[in-house]
PDB file of N, CA and C in Angstrom:
ATOM      1  N   ALA A  19      58.437   7.982   8.445  1.00 79.00           N
ATOM      2  CA  ALA A  19      58.972   8.740   9.563  1.00 79.00           C
ATOM      3  C   ALA A  19      58.594  10.222   9.431  1.00 79.00           C
ATOM      4  N   GLU A  20      58.658  10.764   8.207  1.00 77.00           N
ATOM      5  CA  GLU A  20      58.322  12.171   7.995  1.00 77.00           C
ATOM      6  C   GLU A  20      56.837  12.423   8.274  1.00 77.00           C
ATOM      7  N   PHE A  21      55.996  11.474   7.863  1.00 73.00           N
ATOM      8  CA  PHE A  21      54.555  11.556   8.093  1.00 73.00           C
ATOM      9  C   PHE A  21      54.267  11.591   9.590  1.00 73.00           C
ATOM     10  N   ARG A  22      54.878  10.682  10.331  1.00 82.00           N
ATOM     11  CA  ARG A  22      54.667  10.622  11.785  1.00 82.00           C
ATOM     12  C   ARG A  22      55.185  11.882  12.473  1.00 82.00           C
ATOM     13  N   ALA A  23      56.299  12.414  11.995  1.00 85.00           N
ATOM     14  CA  ALA A  23      56.854  13.641  12.577  1.00 85.00           C
ATOM     15  C   ALA A  23      55.906  14.816  12.350  1.00 85.00           C
ATOM     16  N   ALA A  24      55.292  14.901  11.163  1.00 82.00           N
ATOM     17  CA  ALA A  24      54.346  15.981  10.872  1.00 82.00           C
ATOM     18  C   ALA A  24      53.127  15.885  11.775  1.00 82.00           C
ATOM     19  N   VAL A  25      52.664  14.679  12.046  1.00 81.00           N
ATOM     20  CA  VAL A  25      51.536  14.482  12.954  1.00 81.00           C
ATOM     21  C   VAL A  25      51.950  14.855  14.380  1.00 81.00           C
ATOM     22  N   ALA A  26      53.107  14.402  14.795  1.00 83.00           N
ATOM     23  CA  ALA A  26      53.582  14.650  16.161  1.00 83.00           C
ATOM     24  C   ALA A  26      53.790  16.133  16.443  1.00 83.00           C
ATOM     25  N   THR A  27      54.181  16.898  15.436  1.00 80.00           N
ATOM     26  CA  THR A  27      54.440  18.327  15.642  1.00 80.00           C
ATOM     27  C   THR A  27      53.209  19.190  15.409  1.00 80.00           C
ATOM     28  N   GLY A  28      52.059  18.583  15.078  1.00 81.00           N
ATOM     29  CA  GLY A  28      50.842  19.339  14.877  1.00 81.00           C
ATOM     30  C   GLY A  28      50.773  20.035  13.531  1.00 81.00           C
ATOM     31  N   ARG A  29      51.555  19.571  12.569  1.00 83.00           N
ATOM     32  CA  ARG A  29      51.500  20.126  11.219  1.00 83.00           C
ATOM     33  C   ARG A  29      50.521  19.360  10.348  1.00 83.00           C
ATOM     34  N   LEU A  30      50.206  18.140  10.752  1.00 89.00           N
ATOM     35  CA  LEU A  30      49.314  17.293   9.975  1.00 89.00           C
ATOM     36  C   LEU A  30      48.331  16.613  10.917  1.00 89.00           C
ATOM     37  N   PHE A  31      47.043  16.708  10.580  1.00 90.00           N
ATOM     38  CA  PHE A  31      45.985  16.066  11.350  1.00 90.00           C
ATOM     39  C   PHE A  31      45.340  15.033  10.444  1.00 90.00           C
ATOM     40  N   VAL A  32      45.195  13.815  10.943  1.00 89.00           N
ATOM     41  CA  VAL A  32      44.728  12.705  10.116  1.00 89.00           C
ATOM     42  C   VAL A  32      43.536  12.032  10.776  1.00 89.00           C
ATOM     43  N   ALA A  33      42.482  11.789   9.979  1.00 90.00           N
ATOM     44  CA  ALA A  33      41.320  11.028  10.441  1.00 90.00           C
ATOM     45  C   ALA A  33      41.487   9.601   9.927  1.00 90.00           C
ATOM     46  N   VAL A  34      41.533   8.647  10.853  1.00 90.00           N
ATOM     47  CA  VAL A  34      41.758   7.235  10.507  1.00 90.00           C
ATOM     48  C   VAL A  34      40.632   6.411  11.115  1.00 90.00           C
ATOM     49  N   ARG A  35      40.139   5.452  10.337  1.00 92.00           N
ATOM     50  CA  ARG A  35      39.123   4.516  10.844  1.00 92.00           C
ATOM     51  C   ARG A  35      39.503   3.129  10.370  1.00 92.00           C
ATOM     52  N   ALA A  36      39.642   2.214  11.304  1.00 94.00           N
ATOM     53  CA  ALA A  36      40.006   0.827  11.003  1.00 94.00           C
ATOM     54  C   ALA A  36      41.267   0.757  10.140  1.00 94.00           C
ATOM     55  N   GLY A  37      42.231   1.632  10.450  1.00 91.00           N
ATOM     56  CA  GLY A  37      43.504   1.623   9.735  1.00 91.00           C
ATOM     57  C   GLY A  37      43.488   2.306   8.375  1.00 91.00           C
ATOM     58  N   GLU A  38      42.346   2.870   7.984  1.00 92.00           N
ATOM     59  CA  GLU A  38      42.209   3.533   6.690  1.00 92.00           C
ATOM     60  C   GLU A  38      42.176   5.048   6.887  1.00 92.00           C
ATOM     61  N   VAL A  39      43.001   5.771   6.129  1.00 91.00           N
ATOM     62  CA  VAL A  39      43.004   7.232   6.193  1.00 91.00           C
ATOM     63  C   VAL A  39      41.773   7.744   5.451  1.00 91.00           C
ATOM     64  N   LEU A  40      40.937   8.488   6.173  1.00 92.00           N
ATOM     65  CA  LEU A  40      39.710   9.033   5.587  1.00 92.00           C
ATOM     66  C   LEU A  40      39.887  10.474   5.132  1.00 92.00           C
ATOM     67  N   GLY A  41      40.772  11.193   5.803  1.00 93.00           N
ATOM     68  CA  GLY A  41      41.013  12.582   5.456  1.00 93.00           C
ATOM     69  C   GLY A  41      42.187  13.123   6.232  1.00 93.00           C
ATOM     70  N   LEU A  42      42.676  14.257   5.786  1.00 91.00           N
ATOM     71  CA  LEU A  42      43.776  14.900   6.505  1.00 91.00           C
ATOM     72  C   LEU A  42      43.722  16.396   6.321  1.00 91.00           C
ATOM     73  N   LEU A  43      44.324  17.092   7.258  1.00 91.00           N
ATOM     74  CA  LEU A  43      44.423  18.537   7.235  1.00 91.00           C
ATOM     75  C   LEU A  43      45.885  18.887   7.412  1.00 91.00           C
ATOM     76  N   ASP A  44      46.383  19.749   6.561  1.00 90.00           N
ATOM     77  CA  ASP A  44      47.781  20.176   6.598  1.00 90.00           C
ATOM     78  C   ASP A  44      47.826  21.599   7.137  1.00 90.00           C
ATOM     79  N   ALA A  45      48.672  21.832   8.119  1.00 87.00           N
ATOM     80  CA  ALA A  45      48.863  23.168   8.676  1.00 87.00           C
ATOM     81  C   ALA A  45      50.282  23.617   8.341  1.00 87.00           C
ATOM     82  N   VAL A  46      50.397  24.787   7.754  1.00 83.00           N
ATOM     83  CA  VAL A  46      51.698  25.339   7.377  1.00 83.00           C
ATOM     84  C   VAL A  46      51.925  26.604   8.190  1.00 83.00           C
ATOM     85  N   SER A  47      53.037  26.674   8.870  1.00 81.00           N
ATOM     86  CA  SER A  47      53.385  27.831   9.703  1.00 81.00           C
ATOM     87  C   SER A  47      52.278  28.168  10.694  1.00 81.00           C
ATOM     88  N   GLY A  48      51.661  27.141  11.255  1.00 82.00           N
ATOM     89  CA  GLY A  48      50.631  27.348  12.262  1.00 82.00           C
ATOM     90  C   GLY A  48      49.286  27.793  11.717  1.00 82.00           C
ATOM     91  N   ARG A  49      49.089  27.671  10.415  1.00 86.00           N
ATOM     92  CA  ARG A  49      47.836  28.084   9.775  1.00 86.00           C
ATOM     93  C   ARG A  49      47.224  26.922   9.019  1.00 86.00           C
ATOM     94  N   LEU A  50      45.888  26.867   8.972  1.00 86.00           N
ATOM     95  CA  LEU A  50      45.213  25.859   8.158  1.00 86.00           C
ATOM     96  C   LEU A  50      45.602  26.090   6.707  1.00 86.00           C
ATOM     97  N   ALA A  51      46.034  25.028   6.030  1.00 86.00           N
ATOM     98  CA  ALA A  51      46.475  25.189   4.647  1.00 86.00           C
ATOM     99  C   ALA A  51      45.610  24.401   3.675  1.00 86.00           C
ATOM    100  N   ARG A  52      45.494  23.097   3.891  1.00 90.00           N
ATOM    101  CA  ARG A  52      44.760  22.234   2.961  1.00 90.00           C
ATOM    102  C   ARG A  52      44.007  21.168   3.741  1.00 90.00           C
ATOM    103  N   VAL A  53      42.841  20.811   3.209  1.00 91.00           N
ATOM    104  CA  VAL A  53      42.054  19.711   3.770  1.00 91.00           C
ATOM    105  C   VAL A  53      41.726  18.762   2.634  1.00 91.00           C
ATOM    106  N   PHE A  54      41.969  17.490   2.859  1.00 92.00           N
ATOM    107  CA  PHE A  54      41.639  16.456   1.887  1.00 92.00           C
ATOM    108  C   PHE A  54      40.746  15.429   2.567  1.00 92.00           C
ATOM    109  N   VAL A  55      39.653  15.060   1.906  1.00 94.00           N
ATOM    110  CA  VAL A  55      38.737  14.042   2.421  1.00 94.00           C
ATOM    111  C   VAL A  55      38.445  13.073   1.288  1.00 94.00           C
ATOM    112  N   ARG A  56      38.492  11.776   1.592  1.00 94.00           N
ATOM    113  CA  ARG A  56      38.173  10.774   0.566  1.00 94.00           C
ATOM    114  C   ARG A  56      36.774  11.043   0.037  1.00 94.00           C
ATOM    115  N   PRO A  57      36.581  10.895  -1.266  1.00 94.00           N
ATOM    116  CA  PRO A  57      35.282  11.224  -1.867  1.00 94.00           C
ATOM    117  C   PRO A  57      34.092  10.545  -1.178  1.00 94.00           C
ATOM    118  N   GLU A  58      34.252   9.309  -0.772  1.00 92.00           N
ATOM    119  CA  GLU A  58      33.130   8.609  -0.132  1.00 92.00           C
ATOM    120  C   GLU A  58      32.819   9.151   1.264  1.00 92.00           C
ATOM    121  N   TRP A  59      33.684   9.974   1.813  1.00 90.00           N
ATOM    122  CA  TRP A  59      33.455  10.589   3.116  1.00 90.00           C
ATOM    123  C   TRP A  59      33.140  12.072   3.005  1.00 90.00           C
ATOM    124  N   ALA A  60      33.061  12.597   1.793  1.00 91.00           N
ATOM    125  CA  ALA A  60      32.768  14.018   1.582  1.00 91.00           C
ATOM    126  C   ALA A  60      31.353  14.353   2.044  1.00 91.00           C
ATOM    127  N   ALA A  61      31.154  15.594   2.418  1.00 92.00           N
ATOM    128  CA  ALA A  61      29.844  16.125   2.818  1.00 92.00           C
ATOM    129  C   ALA A  61      29.262  15.414   4.040  1.00 92.00           C
ATOM    130  N   GLN A  62      30.128  14.904   4.905  1.00 91.00           N
ATOM    131  CA  GLN A  62      29.660  14.254   6.135  1.00 91.00           C
ATOM    132  C   GLN A  62      30.242  14.920   7.379  1.00 91.00           C
ATOM    133  N   GLY A  63      30.906  16.075   7.186  1.00 91.00           N
ATOM    134  CA  GLY A  63      31.436  16.822   8.325  1.00 91.00           C
ATOM    135  C   GLY A  63      32.849  16.453   8.723  1.00 91.00           C
ATOM    136  N   LEU A  64      33.498  15.564   7.985  1.00 91.00           N
ATOM    137  CA  LEU A  64      34.846  15.147   8.365  1.00 91.00           C
ATOM    138  C   LEU A  64      35.857  16.285   8.232  1.00 91.00           C
ATOM    139  N   GLY A  65      35.781  17.053   7.156  1.00 91.00           N
ATOM    140  CA  GLY A  65      36.685  18.196   6.985  1.00 91.00           C
ATOM    141  C   GLY A  65      36.491  19.224   8.082  1.00 91.00           C
ATOM    142  N   ARG A  66      35.235  19.489   8.421  1.00 91.00           N
ATOM    143  CA  ARG A  66      34.935  20.423   9.512  1.00 91.00           C
ATOM    144  C   ARG A  66      35.489  19.899  10.830  1.00 91.00           C
ATOM    145  N   TRP A  67      35.330  18.602  11.065  1.00 91.00           N
ATOM    146  CA  TRP A  67      35.839  18.003  12.294  1.00 91.00           C
ATOM    147  C   TRP A  67      37.363  18.144  12.375  1.00 91.00           C
ATOM    148  N   LEU A  68      38.057  17.871  11.265  1.00 90.00           N
ATOM    149  CA  LEU A  68      39.512  18.029  11.251  1.00 90.00           C
ATOM    150  C   LEU A  68      39.904  19.475  11.555  1.00 90.00           C
ATOM    151  N   ALA A  69      39.178  20.429  10.964  1.00 89.00           N
ATOM    152  CA  ALA A  69      39.474  21.841  11.203  1.00 89.00           C
ATOM    153  C   ALA A  69      39.244  22.209  12.666  1.00 89.00           C
ATOM    154  N   LEU A  70      38.161  21.711  13.257  1.00 89.00           N
ATOM    155  CA  LEU A  70      37.887  22.005  14.670  1.00 89.00           C
ATOM    156  C   LEU A  70      38.953  21.418  15.584  1.00 89.00           C
ATOM    157  N   VAL A  71      39.404  20.213  15.280  1.00 88.00           N
ATOM    158  CA  VAL A  71      40.477  19.610  16.071  1.00 88.00           C
ATOM    159  C   VAL A  71      41.742  20.453  15.957  1.00 88.00           C
ATOM    160  N   ALA A  72      42.099  20.836  14.726  1.00 87.00           N
ATOM    161  CA  ALA A  72      43.308  21.641  14.514  1.00 87.00           C
ATOM    162  C   ALA A  72      43.197  22.990  15.233  1.00 87.00           C
ATOM    163  N   LEU A  73      42.042  23.640  15.107  1.00 88.00           N
ATOM    164  CA  LEU A  73      41.849  24.921  15.792  1.00 88.00           C
ATOM    165  C   LEU A  73      41.949  24.748  17.302  1.00 88.00           C
ATOM    166  N   GLY A  74      41.395  23.651  17.812  1.00 84.00           N
ATOM    167  CA  GLY A  74      41.480  23.366  19.238  1.00 84.00           C
ATOM    168  C   GLY A  74      42.896  23.110  19.713  1.00 84.00           C
ATOM    169  N   MET A  75      43.750  22.712  18.791  1.00 83.00           N
ATOM    170  CA  MET A  75      45.158  22.449  19.126  1.00 83.00           C
ATOM    171  C   MET A  75      46.034  23.680  18.874  1.00 83.00           C
ATOM    172  N   GLY A  76      45.401  24.821  18.566  1.00 84.00           N
ATOM    173  CA  GLY A  76      46.159  26.056  18.433  1.00 84.00           C
ATOM    174  C   GLY A  76      46.534  26.467  17.025  1.00 84.00           C
ATOM    175  N   VAL A  77      46.059  25.742  16.031  1.00 84.00           N
ATOM    176  CA  VAL A  77      46.327  26.132  14.649  1.00 84.00           C
ATOM    177  C   VAL A  77      45.377  27.267  14.301  1.00 84.00           C
ATOM    178  N   GLY A  78      45.887  28.325  13.652  1.00 78.00           N
ATOM    179  CA  GLY A  78      45.082  29.494  13.313  1.00 78.00           C
ATOM    180  C   GLY A  78      44.342  29.340  12.000  1.00 78.00           C
ATOM    181  N   ALA A  79      43.549  30.339  11.660  1.00 60.00           N
ATOM    182  CA  ALA A  79      42.788  30.345  10.412  1.00 60.00           C
ATOM    183  C   ALA A  79      43.708  30.635   9.236  1.00 60.00           C
ATOM    184  N   SER A  80      43.230  30.338   8.058  1.00 53.00           N
ATOM    185  CA  SER A  80      44.018  30.496   6.841  1.00 53.00           C
ATOM    186  C   SER A  80      44.340  31.951   6.550  1.00 53.00           C
ATOM    187  N   ASP A  81      45.525  32.181   6.009  1.00 50.00           N
ATOM    188  CA  ASP A  81      45.927  33.494   5.532  1.00 50.00           C
ATOM    189  C   ASP A  81      45.711  33.605   4.036  1.00 50.00           C
ATOM    190  N   ALA A  82      44.853  32.751   3.483  1.00 48.00           N
ATOM    191  CA  ALA A  82      44.637  32.758   2.037  1.00 48.00           C
ATOM    192  C   ALA A  82      44.131  34.135   1.610  1.00 48.00           C
ATOM    193  N   PRO A  83      44.620  34.619   0.481  1.00 44.00           N
ATOM    194  CA  PRO A  83      44.165  35.933   0.047  1.00 44.00           C
ATOM    195  C   PRO A  83      42.685  35.937  -0.288  1.00 44.00           C
ATOM    196  N   ARG A  84      42.017  37.046  -0.023  1.00 46.00           N
ATOM    197  CA  ARG A  84      40.615  37.185  -0.377  1.00 46.00           C
ATOM    198  C   ARG A  84      40.497  37.349  -1.877  1.00 46.00           C
ATOM    199  N   ALA A  85      39.302  37.133  -2.418  1.00 44.00           N
ATOM    200  CA  ALA A  85      39.076  37.215  -3.861  1.00 44.00           C
ATOM    201  C   ALA A  85      39.533  38.558  -4.415  1.00 44.00           C
ATOM    202  N   GLU A  86      39.239  39.648  -3.692  1.00 44.00           N
ATOM    203  CA  GLU A  86      39.621  40.963  -4.206  1.00 44.00           C
ATOM    204  C   GLU A  86      41.137  41.155  -4.224  1.00 44.00           C
ATOM    205  N   ASP A  87      41.864  40.409  -3.391  1.00 44.00           N
ATOM    206  CA  ASP A  87      43.323  40.497  -3.381  1.00 44.00           C
ATOM    207  C   ASP A  87      43.958  39.707  -4.516  1.00 44.00           C
ATOM    208  N   ARG A  88      43.178  38.821  -5.148  1.00 44.00           N
ATOM    209  CA  ARG A  88      43.738  37.973  -6.201  1.00 44.00           C
ATOM    210  C   ARG A  88      43.617  38.609  -7.578  1.00 44.00           C
ATOM    211  N   ARG A  89      42.880  39.723  -7.670  1.00 46.00           N
ATOM    212  CA  ARG A  89      42.733  40.390  -8.961  1.00 46.00           C
ATOM    213  C   ARG A  89      44.059  41.004  -9.369  1.00 46.00           C
ATOM    214  N   PRO A  90      44.348  40.978 -10.666  1.00 45.00           N
ATOM    215  CA  PRO A  90      45.582  41.635 -11.105  1.00 45.00           C
ATOM    216  C   PRO A  90      45.520  43.134 -10.823  1.00 45.00           C
ATOM    217  N   PRO A  91      46.640  43.748 -10.505  1.00 44.00           N
ATOM    218  CA  PRO A  91      46.612  45.171 -10.215  1.00 44.00           C
ATOM    219  C   PRO A  91      46.204  45.971 -11.452  1.00 44.00           C
ATOM    220  N   GLN A  92      45.499  47.056 -11.208  1.00 42.00           N
ATOM    221  CA  GLN A  92      45.094  47.939 -12.308  1.00 42.00           C
ATOM    222  C   GLN A  92      46.317  48.703 -12.790  1.00 42.00           C
ATOM    223  N   GLN A  93      46.479  48.757 -14.097  1.00 42.00           N
ATOM    224  CA  GLN A  93      47.601  49.504 -14.649  1.00 42.00           C
ATOM    225  C   GLN A  93      47.191  50.958 -14.823  1.00 42.00           C
ATOM    226  N   ALA A  94      48.107  51.831 -14.522  1.00 45.00           N
ATOM    227  CA  ALA A  94      47.827  53.256 -14.680  1.00 45.00           C
ATOM    228  C   ALA A  94      47.701  53.580 -16.160  1.00 45.00           C
ATOM    229  N   ALA A  95      46.766  54.439 -16.478  1.00 48.00           N
ATOM    230  CA  ALA A  95      46.585  54.847 -17.873  1.00 48.00           C
ATOM    231  C   ALA A  95      47.789  55.657 -18.313  1.00 48.00           C
ATOM    232  N   SER A  96      48.310  55.342 -19.485  1.00 45.00           N
ATOM    233  CA  SER A  96      49.457  56.096 -19.979  1.00 45.00           C
ATOM    234  C   SER A  96      48.994  57.406 -20.586  1.00 45.00           C
ATOM    235  N   ARG A  97      49.761  58.408 -20.375  1.00 43.00           N
ATOM    236  CA  ARG A  97      49.408  59.743 -20.882  1.00 43.00           C
ATOM    237  C   ARG A  97      50.313  60.150 -21.974  1.00 43.00           C
TER     238      ARG A  97
END
């Protein structure tokens, strides 16, 4: 029930073929959060397709911090 509710509310996008889940995209607070694709379906555009569907449904781009934002802050030299 929770899975279906997440799909219905646009928080979860699922790619299914013949009843088998091939990949999914999780949106948190209206932003792309995580994409999972079964290894045998990797590098075939499925993740990109899920992202395009989510973006088309109004989900925004990720707020993930940039590499420079992940560096530890510089400590001031003690005098």
